[in-house]
């Protein structure tokens, strides 16, 4: 008799350049990552569920503020919710509230170079339908006034996967 | 559904033994006014020993929302400065009583417009022990006329104190709820969806409380109200998420 088991596969790093990301007072502009095709992951399987986890570090002499991680989705890698770009670069999604899903909000302090780790809910839950669209991407914005920490290695966002196998 | 209050002064939900009794605290809820002619109070926190002297509240005065707090050093109270509230539509209210000298409020209109109110002014220390949903304290009723749904309260402020929550985040919070935002979920001290009227409006299964079981009294009681505000699919309830107290 076949046995079905749960399986955690290796996290996928999201390509997004967060070093020195400028502040956005209204949390409307920031950085998009490079989209992930959930049907073409290195593991060769489509994950049943996923979470985002990561760390984002504030810069020097920030003010107390907010760092947000939003999610965009697409079914064809052409039309994206929020009109978010699908490649790593500056972005001002329109409209951010109507098209993107809020994955994480971190309230930050005035401490310089402070790392803020986060773990989101299930992507399926965040998108509200119990499953994620085939293509997903992240958008990061903050309003801490000072640009984020200038060292790229101090920031990371990864996609954790869960699947079943027999 | 929601819970309906009939502006009678004798129909309300009252809670004693509050999980949060002083600043900072944040409150969110959906309200649906049935009338925009008069003064209506959807909720009021107060001190039972001196109900007129220690308060946190929001209200609808005619077709304009307002809010305030009262304490030993003053009673800052302002309207939002914009009218246009209509009867029969759902509005999301967010109140942040941050400190003795700082309060920020927001209203999300049905068309997505957000109004904010930044209210300085010193109240002195305000400590409350009772909440009334659907009106003020029974000896001085200014009852709510309409419906209320999805009430929650947090200990602590849910946004940096000197800032208003942006419209896009307020919109997300209103339609997806406090448990959809992990940094708020862990701060929720009570959540009451108000899915039904009648005696079930204070049924234990409807509540999430981080502390001791709350003591609710249903006067009237309030009846089942209009259909619930249109929340997002997957709106997480307390049982759906990890609570980090």
Coordinates of N, CA, C and O in Angstrom, one line a residue, chain B residues 46-185:
Chain B
X46 N -16.2 53.3 28.9 CA -16.3 54.2 30.0 C -16.0 53.6 31.3 O -15.9 52.4 31.4
X47 N -15.8 54.4 32.3 CA -15.6 54.0 33.7 C -16.9 53.9 34.4 O -17.6 54.9 34.5
X48 N -17.3 52.8 34.9 CA -18.6 52.6 35.5 C -18.8 53.5 36.7 O -20.0 53.9 37.0
X49 N -17.8 53.8 37.4 CA -17.9 54.6 38.6 C -18.1 56.1 38.2 O -18.7 56.9 39.1
X50 N -17.7 56.5 37.1 CA -17.9 57.9 36.6 C -18.0 57.9 35.1 O -17.1 58.4 34.4
X51 N -19.1 57.4 34.6 CA -19.2 57.2 33.2 C -19.1 58.4 32.3 O -18.7 58.3 31.2
X52 N -19.5 59.6 32.8 CA -19.3 60.8 32.0 C -17.9 61.4 32.0 O -17.6 62.2 31.2
X53 N -17.1 60.9 32.9 CA -15.8 61.5 33.0 C -14.6 60.8 32.3 O -13.6 61.4 32.0
X54 N -14.8 59.5 32.1 CA -13.7 58.7 31.5 C -14.3 57.9 30.3 O -15.1 57.0 30.5
X55 N -13.9 58.3 29.1 CA -14.5 57.7 27.9 C -13.5 57.6 26.8 O -12.7 58.5 26.6
X56 N -13.8 56.6 25.9 CA -13.3 56.6 24.5 C -14.5 56.3 23.7 O -15.3 55.4 24.0
X57 N -14.7 57.0 22.5 CA -15.9 56.8 21.8 C -15.8 57.3 20.3 O -14.9 58.1 20.0
X58 N -16.7 56.8 19.5 CA -16.9 57.4 18.2 C -18.4 57.6 18.1 O -19.2 57.0 18.8
X59 N -18.8 58.5 17.1 CA -20.2 58.8 17.0 C -20.5 59.2 15.6 O -19.6 59.6 14.8
X60 N -21.8 59.3 15.3 CA -22.3 59.9 14.0 C -23.2 61.0 14.4 O -24.2 60.8 15.1
X61 N -22.8 62.2 14.0 CA -23.7 63.4 14.2 C -24.2 63.9 12.9 O -23.5 64.5 12.1
X62 N -25.5 63.7 12.7 CA -26.1 63.9 11.4 C -25.4 63.0 10.4 O -25.4 61.8 10.6
X63 N -24.8 63.6 9.3 CA -24.2 62.8 8.3 C -22.7 62.9 8.4 O -22.0 62.8 7.4
X64 N -22.1 63.1 9.6 CA -20.7 63.3 9.8 C -20.2 62.5 11.0 O -20.8 62.6 12.1
X65 N -19.2 61.6 10.8 CA -18.6 60.9 11.9 C -17.7 61.8 12.8 O -17.2 62.8 12.3
X66 N -17.6 61.4 14.0 CA -16.8 62.2 15.0 C -16.2 61.2 16.0 O -16.6 60.0 16.1
X67 N -15.3 61.7 16.9 CA -14.7 60.8 17.8 C -14.1 61.7 19.0 O -14.0 62.9 18.8
X68 N -13.8 61.0 20.1 CA -13.2 61.7 21.2 C -12.8 60.8 22.3 O -12.9 59.6 22.3
X69 N -12.3 61.5 23.3 CA -12.0 60.8 24.6 C -12.2 61.8 25.7 O -12.0 63.0 25.5
X70 N -12.5 61.3 26.9 CA -12.6 62.2 28.0 C -11.8 61.7 29.2 O -11.8 60.5 29.5
X71 N -11.2 62.6 29.9 CA -10.4 62.2 31.1 C -10.4 63.4 32.0 O -11.0 64.4 31.8
X72 N -9.6 63.3 33.1 CA -9.5 64.3 34.1 C -8.9 65.7 33.6 O -9.2 66.7 34.2
X73 N -8.2 65.6 32.4 CA -7.6 66.9 31.9 C -8.3 67.4 30.7 O -7.8 68.5 30.2
X74 N -9.3 66.8 30.2 CA -10.0 67.4 29.1 C -10.8 66.4 28.3 O -10.8 65.2 28.6
X75 N -11.5 66.9 27.3 CA -12.4 66.1 26.5 C -12.3 66.5 25.0 O -13.2 67.1 24.4
X76 N -11.1 66.1 24.4 CA -11.0 66.4 23.0 C -12.1 65.7 22.2 O -12.3 64.5 22.4
X77 N -12.8 66.4 21.3 CA -13.9 65.8 20.6 C -14.0 66.6 19.3 O -14.2 67.8 19.3
X78 N -13.9 65.8 18.2 CA -14.0 66.5 16.9 C -14.8 65.7 15.9 O -14.8 64.4 16.0
X79 N -15.5 66.4 15.0 CA -16.0 65.7 13.8 C -14.9 65.5 12.8 O -13.8 66.2 12.9
X80 N -15.1 64.7 11.8 CA -14.1 64.4 10.8 C -14.0 65.6 9.8 O -13.1 65.7 9.0
X81 N -15.0 66.5 9.9 CA -14.9 67.7 9.0 C -15.5 67.4 7.6 O -15.2 68.2 6.7
X82 N -16.1 66.3 7.4 CA -16.7 66.0 6.1 C -18.0 65.2 6.3 O -18.0 64.3 7.0
X83 N -19.0 65.7 5.7 CA -20.3 65.1 5.8 C -20.4 64.0 4.7 O -19.5 63.5 4.1
X84 N -21.7 63.7 4.4 CA -21.9 62.8 3.3 C -22.1 61.4 3.6 O -22.3 60.5 2.8
X85 N -22.2 61.0 5.0 CA -22.5 59.7 5.4 C -24.0 59.4 5.0 O -24.9 60.3 5.2
X86 N -24.3 58.3 4.4 CA -25.6 58.0 4.0 C -26.1 56.8 4.8 O -25.4 55.9 5.2
X87 N -27.4 56.8 5.0 CA -28.1 55.7 5.7 C -28.1 54.5 4.9 O -28.2 54.6 3.6
X88 N -27.9 53.3 5.5 CA -28.0 52.1 4.7 C -26.7 51.6 4.1 O -26.8 50.5 3.4
X89 N -25.6 52.3 4.3 CA -24.3 51.8 3.7 C -23.4 51.4 4.9 O -23.5 51.9 6.0
X90 N -22.5 50.5 4.6 CA -21.5 50.1 5.6 C -20.3 50.9 5.6 O -19.7 51.3 4.5
X91 N -19.8 51.3 6.8 CA -18.6 52.1 7.0 C -17.7 51.3 7.9 O -18.1 50.8 8.9
X92 N -16.4 51.4 7.7 CA -15.4 50.8 8.6 C -14.8 51.9 9.4 O -14.2 52.8 8.9
X93 N -14.8 51.7 10.7 CA -14.2 52.6 11.7 C -13.0 52.1 12.3 O -12.9 50.9 12.7
X94 N -11.9 52.9 12.3 CA -10.7 52.5 13.1 C -10.4 53.6 14.0 O -10.2 54.8 13.6
X95 N -10.3 53.3 15.3 CA -9.9 54.3 16.3 C -8.7 53.8 17.0 O -8.5 52.7 17.4
X96 N -7.7 54.8 17.1 CA -6.5 54.5 17.8 C -6.3 55.5 18.9 O -6.0 56.7 18.7
X97 N -6.5 55.1 20.1 CA -6.3 55.9 21.3 C -4.9 55.6 21.7 O -4.6 54.6 22.4
X98 N -4.0 56.5 21.3 CA -2.5 56.2 21.4 C -1.9 56.6 22.8 O -1.1 55.8 23.3
X99 N -2.3 57.7 23.2 CA -1.8 58.2 24.5 C -2.7 59.3 25.1 O -3.7 59.6 24.4
X100 N -2.4 59.9 26.2 CA -3.2 60.9 26.8 C -3.3 62.1 25.8 O -4.3 62.9 25.9
X101 N -2.3 62.3 24.9 CA -2.3 63.5 24.1 C -2.3 63.2 22.6 O -2.1 64.1 21.8
X102 N -2.7 62.0 22.2 CA -2.6 61.6 20.8 C -3.7 60.6 20.5 O -3.7 59.5 21.1
X103 N -4.5 60.9 19.5 CA -5.6 59.9 19.0 C -5.7 60.1 17.5 O -5.6 61.2 17.0
X104 N -5.8 59.0 16.8 CA -6.0 59.0 15.4 C -7.1 58.1 15.0 O -7.2 57.0 15.5
X105 N -8.0 58.6 14.2 CA -9.2 57.9 13.8 C -9.2 57.8 12.2 O -8.7 58.7 11.6
X106 N -10.0 56.9 11.7 CA -10.1 56.8 10.3 C -11.5 56.1 10.0 O -12.0 55.3 10.8
X107 N -12.1 56.6 8.9 CA -13.3 56.0 8.4 C -13.1 55.6 6.9 O -12.7 56.5 6.1
X108 N -13.5 54.4 6.6 CA -13.5 54.0 5.2 C -14.9 54.0 4.7 O -15.8 53.3 5.2
X109 N -15.1 54.8 3.6 CA -16.4 54.9 3.0 C -16.7 53.8 2.0 O -15.7 53.2 1.6
X110 N -17.9 53.6 1.7 CA -18.3 52.5 0.8 C -17.6 52.7 -0.6 O -17.3 51.6 -1.2
X111 N -17.2 53.9 -1.0 CA -16.6 54.0 -2.3 C -15.1 53.9 -2.2 O -14.4 54.2 -3.2
X112 N -14.6 53.6 -1.1 CA -13.1 53.4 -0.9 C -12.4 54.6 -0.4 O -11.2 54.6 -0.1
X113 N -13.1 55.7 -0.3 CA -12.5 57.0 0.2 C -12.2 56.8 1.7 O -13.0 56.2 2.5
X114 N -11.1 57.3 2.2 CA -10.7 57.3 3.6 C -10.7 58.7 4.1 O -10.2 59.6 3.5
X115 N -11.3 58.9 5.3 CA -11.2 60.1 6.0 C -10.4 59.8 7.3 O -10.5 58.8 7.9
X116 N -9.5 60.8 7.7 CA -8.7 60.6 8.9 C -8.9 61.8 9.8 O -9.3 62.9 9.3
X117 N -8.7 61.5 11.1 CA -8.8 62.6 12.1 C -7.7 62.4 13.1 O -7.6 61.4 13.7
X118 N -6.9 63.5 13.1 CA -5.8 63.5 14.1 C -6.2 64.4 15.2 O -6.4 65.6 15.0
X119 N -6.3 63.8 16.4 CA -6.8 64.5 17.5 C -5.8 64.6 18.7 O -5.7 63.7 19.5
X120 N -5.1 65.7 18.8 CA -4.3 66.0 20.0 C -5.1 66.5 21.1 O -6.4 66.5 21.0
X121 N -4.5 67.0 22.1 CA -5.3 67.5 23.3 C -5.2 66.5 24.4 O -5.2 65.3 24.2
X122 N -5.0 67.1 25.6 CA -4.7 66.2 26.7 C -5.9 65.8 27.5 O -6.8 66.6 27.8
X123 N -6.1 64.5 27.7 CA -7.2 64.0 28.5 C -6.8 63.6 29.9 O -7.6 63.4 30.7
X124 N -5.5 63.6 30.1 CA -5.0 62.9 31.3 C -5.2 61.4 31.2 O -5.6 61.0 30.1
X125 N -4.9 60.7 32.2 CA -5.0 59.3 32.2 C -6.4 58.8 32.2 O -7.2 59.2 33.1
X126 N -6.8 58.1 31.2 CA -8.2 57.5 31.0 C -8.1 56.0 31.3 O -7.4 55.3 30.6
X127 N -8.9 55.6 32.3 CA -9.0 54.2 32.5 C -10.5 53.8 32.5 O -11.3 54.5 33.1
X128 N -10.8 52.8 31.7 CA -12.2 52.4 31.6 C -12.4 51.0 32.0 O -11.4 50.2 32.1
X129 N -13.7 50.6 32.3 CA -13.9 49.2 32.7 C -15.1 48.6 32.0 O -15.5 47.4 32.2
X130 N -15.8 49.4 31.1 CA -17.1 48.9 30.5 C -17.1 49.4 29.1 O -16.7 50.5 28.8
X131 N -17.7 48.5 28.2 CA -17.9 48.9 26.8 C -19.4 48.7 26.5 O -20.0 47.7 26.9
X132 N -19.9 49.6 25.8 CA -21.3 49.4 25.3 C -21.2 49.5 23.8 O -20.8 50.5 23.2
X133 N -21.7 48.5 23.2 CA -21.9 48.5 21.7 C -23.4 48.8 21.5 O -24.3 48.1 22.0
X134 N -23.6 49.8 20.7 CA -25.0 50.1 20.3 C -25.5 51.3 21.1 O -26.7 51.6 21.1
X135 N -24.6 52.0 21.8 CA -25.1 53.1 22.6 C -24.1 53.6 23.6 O -23.0 53.1 23.6
X136 N -24.5 54.5 24.4 CA -23.7 55.0 25.5 C -24.1 54.3 26.8 O -24.7 53.3 26.8
X137 N -23.7 54.9 27.9 CA -24.1 54.2 29.2 C -25.6 54.4 29.4 O -26.2 55.4 29.1
X138 N -26.2 53.4 30.1 CA -27.6 53.4 30.2 C -28.3 54.6 30.8 O -29.4 54.9 30.4
X139 N -27.6 55.3 31.7 CA -28.3 56.4 32.3 C -28.2 57.7 31.5 O -28.8 58.7 31.8
X140 N -27.5 57.6 30.4 CA -27.5 58.7 29.5 C -27.4 58.2 28.0 O -26.5 58.4 27.3
X141 N -28.5 57.6 27.6 CA -28.4 56.9 26.3 C -28.4 57.8 25.1 O -29.2 58.8 25.0
X142 N -27.5 57.6 24.2 CA -27.5 58.2 22.9 C -27.3 57.0 21.9 O -26.2 56.8 21.4
X143 N -28.3 56.2 21.8 CA -28.1 54.9 21.2 C -27.9 54.9 19.7 O -28.1 55.9 19.0
X144 N -27.3 53.8 19.3 CA -27.0 53.7 17.8 C -28.2 53.2 17.1 O -29.0 52.4 17.6
X145 N -28.4 53.7 15.9 CA -29.5 53.3 15.1 C -28.9 52.7 13.8 O -28.4 53.4 13.0
X146 N -29.0 51.4 13.8 CA -28.4 50.7 12.7 C -27.7 49.4 13.1 O -28.1 48.8 14.1
X147 N -26.7 49.0 12.4 CA -26.1 47.7 12.5 C -24.6 47.8 12.8 O -23.9 48.8 12.5
X148 N -24.0 46.8 13.5 CA -22.6 46.7 13.8 C -22.1 45.3 13.5 O -22.9 44.3 13.8
X149 N -20.9 45.2 13.0 CA -20.3 43.9 12.8 C -18.8 44.0 13.0 O -18.2 45.0 12.9
X150 N -18.2 42.8 13.2 CA -16.8 42.7 13.2 C -16.1 43.6 14.2 O -15.1 44.4 13.8
X151 N -16.5 43.6 15.4 CA -15.8 44.4 16.4 C -14.5 43.7 16.9 O -14.5 42.5 17.2
X152 N -13.5 44.5 17.1 CA -12.2 44.0 17.7 C -11.5 45.1 18.4 O -11.7 46.3 18.1
X153 N -10.7 44.7 19.3 CA -9.8 45.6 20.1 C -8.5 45.0 20.3 O -8.3 43.8 20.5
X154 N -7.5 45.9 20.2 CA -6.1 45.4 20.5 C -5.5 46.2 21.6 O -6.0 47.3 21.9
X155 N -4.6 45.6 22.3 CA -3.8 46.4 23.2 C -2.6 46.9 22.4 O -2.0 46.2 21.6
X156 N -2.3 48.2 22.6 CA -1.2 48.8 21.9 C -1.7 49.4 20.6 O -2.8 49.1 20.1
X157 N -0.9 50.2 20.0 CA -1.2 50.9 18.8 C -0.8 49.9 17.6 O 0.1 49.2 17.7
X158 N -1.6 50.0 16.6 CA -1.3 49.1 15.5 C -0.6 49.7 14.3 O -0.4 49.1 13.3
X159 N -0.2 51.0 14.5 CA 0.5 51.7 13.4 C 1.5 52.7 14.1 O 1.2 53.1 15.3
X160 N 2.5 53.1 13.5 CA 3.4 54.1 14.1 C 2.6 55.3 14.6 O 1.8 55.8 13.9
X161 N 2.9 55.7 15.8 CA 2.0 56.7 16.5 C 1.8 58.0 15.8 O 0.8 58.6 15.9
X162 N 2.8 58.5 15.0 CA 2.7 59.8 14.4 C 2.1 59.7 13.0 O 2.1 60.7 12.3
X163 N 1.6 58.6 12.6 CA 1.1 58.4 11.2 C -0.3 57.9 11.2 O -0.7 57.1 12.0
X164 N -1.0 58.3 10.1 CA -2.2 57.6 9.7 C -2.0 56.4 8.9 O -1.0 56.3 8.2
X165 N -2.8 55.3 9.1 CA -2.7 54.2 8.3 C -3.0 54.6 6.9 O -4.1 55.2 6.7
X166 N -2.2 54.2 5.9 CA -2.6 54.6 4.5 C -3.9 53.9 4.0 O -4.3 52.9 4.6
X167 N -4.5 54.5 3.1 CA -5.8 54.0 2.6 C -5.7 52.6 2.2 O -6.6 51.8 2.4
X168 N -4.6 52.2 1.5 CA -4.6 50.8 0.9 C -4.5 49.8 2.1 O -5.1 48.7 2.0
X169 N -3.8 50.2 3.2 CA -3.7 49.2 4.3 C -5.0 49.2 5.1 O -5.5 48.2 5.6
X170 N -5.7 50.4 5.2 CA -6.9 50.4 5.9 C -8.0 49.6 5.2 O -8.8 48.9 5.7
X171 N -7.9 49.7 3.8 CA -8.8 48.9 3.0 C -8.6 47.4 3.2 O -9.6 46.7 3.4
X172 N -7.4 47.0 3.3 CA -7.0 45.6 3.5 C -7.5 45.2 4.9 O -8.2 44.1 5.0
X173 N -7.3 46.0 5.9 CA -7.7 45.6 7.2 C -9.2 45.5 7.3 O -9.7 44.6 8.0
X174 N -9.9 46.4 6.7 CA -11.4 46.4 6.8 C -11.9 45.1 6.2 O -12.8 44.5 6.8
X175 N -11.5 44.8 5.0 CA -12.1 43.7 4.3 C -11.5 42.3 4.6 O -12.0 41.3 4.2
X176 N -10.2 42.3 5.1 CA -9.6 41.0 5.4 C -9.5 40.8 7.0 O -9.2 39.7 7.3
X177 N -9.7 41.8 7.8 CA -9.7 41.6 9.2 C -8.4 41.7 9.9 O -7.3 41.5 9.3
X178 N -8.4 41.8 11.2 CA -7.2 41.9 12.0 C -6.3 40.7 12.0 O -5.1 40.8 12.2
X179 N -7.0 39.5 11.8 CA -6.2 38.3 11.8 C -5.5 38.0 10.5 O -4.8 37.0 10.4
X180 N -5.7 38.9 9.5 CA -5.0 38.7 8.2 C -3.7 39.4 8.3 O -2.9 39.3 7.4
X181 N -3.4 40.2 9.3 CA -2.2 41.0 9.4 C -1.5 40.5 10.7 O -1.9 40.8 11.8
X182 N -0.4 39.7 10.5 CA 0.2 39.0 11.7 C 0.6 40.0 12.8 O 0.5 39.7 14.0
X183 N 1.0 41.2 12.4 CA 1.5 42.1 13.5 C 0.3 42.6 14.3 O 0.5 43.1 15.4
X184 N -0.9 42.6 13.8 CA -2.1 42.9 14.5 C -2.7 41.7 15.2 O -3.2 41.8 16.3
X185 N -2.7 40.6 14.6 CA -3.3 39.4 15.1 C -2.8 39.1 16.5 O -3.6 38.7 17.4

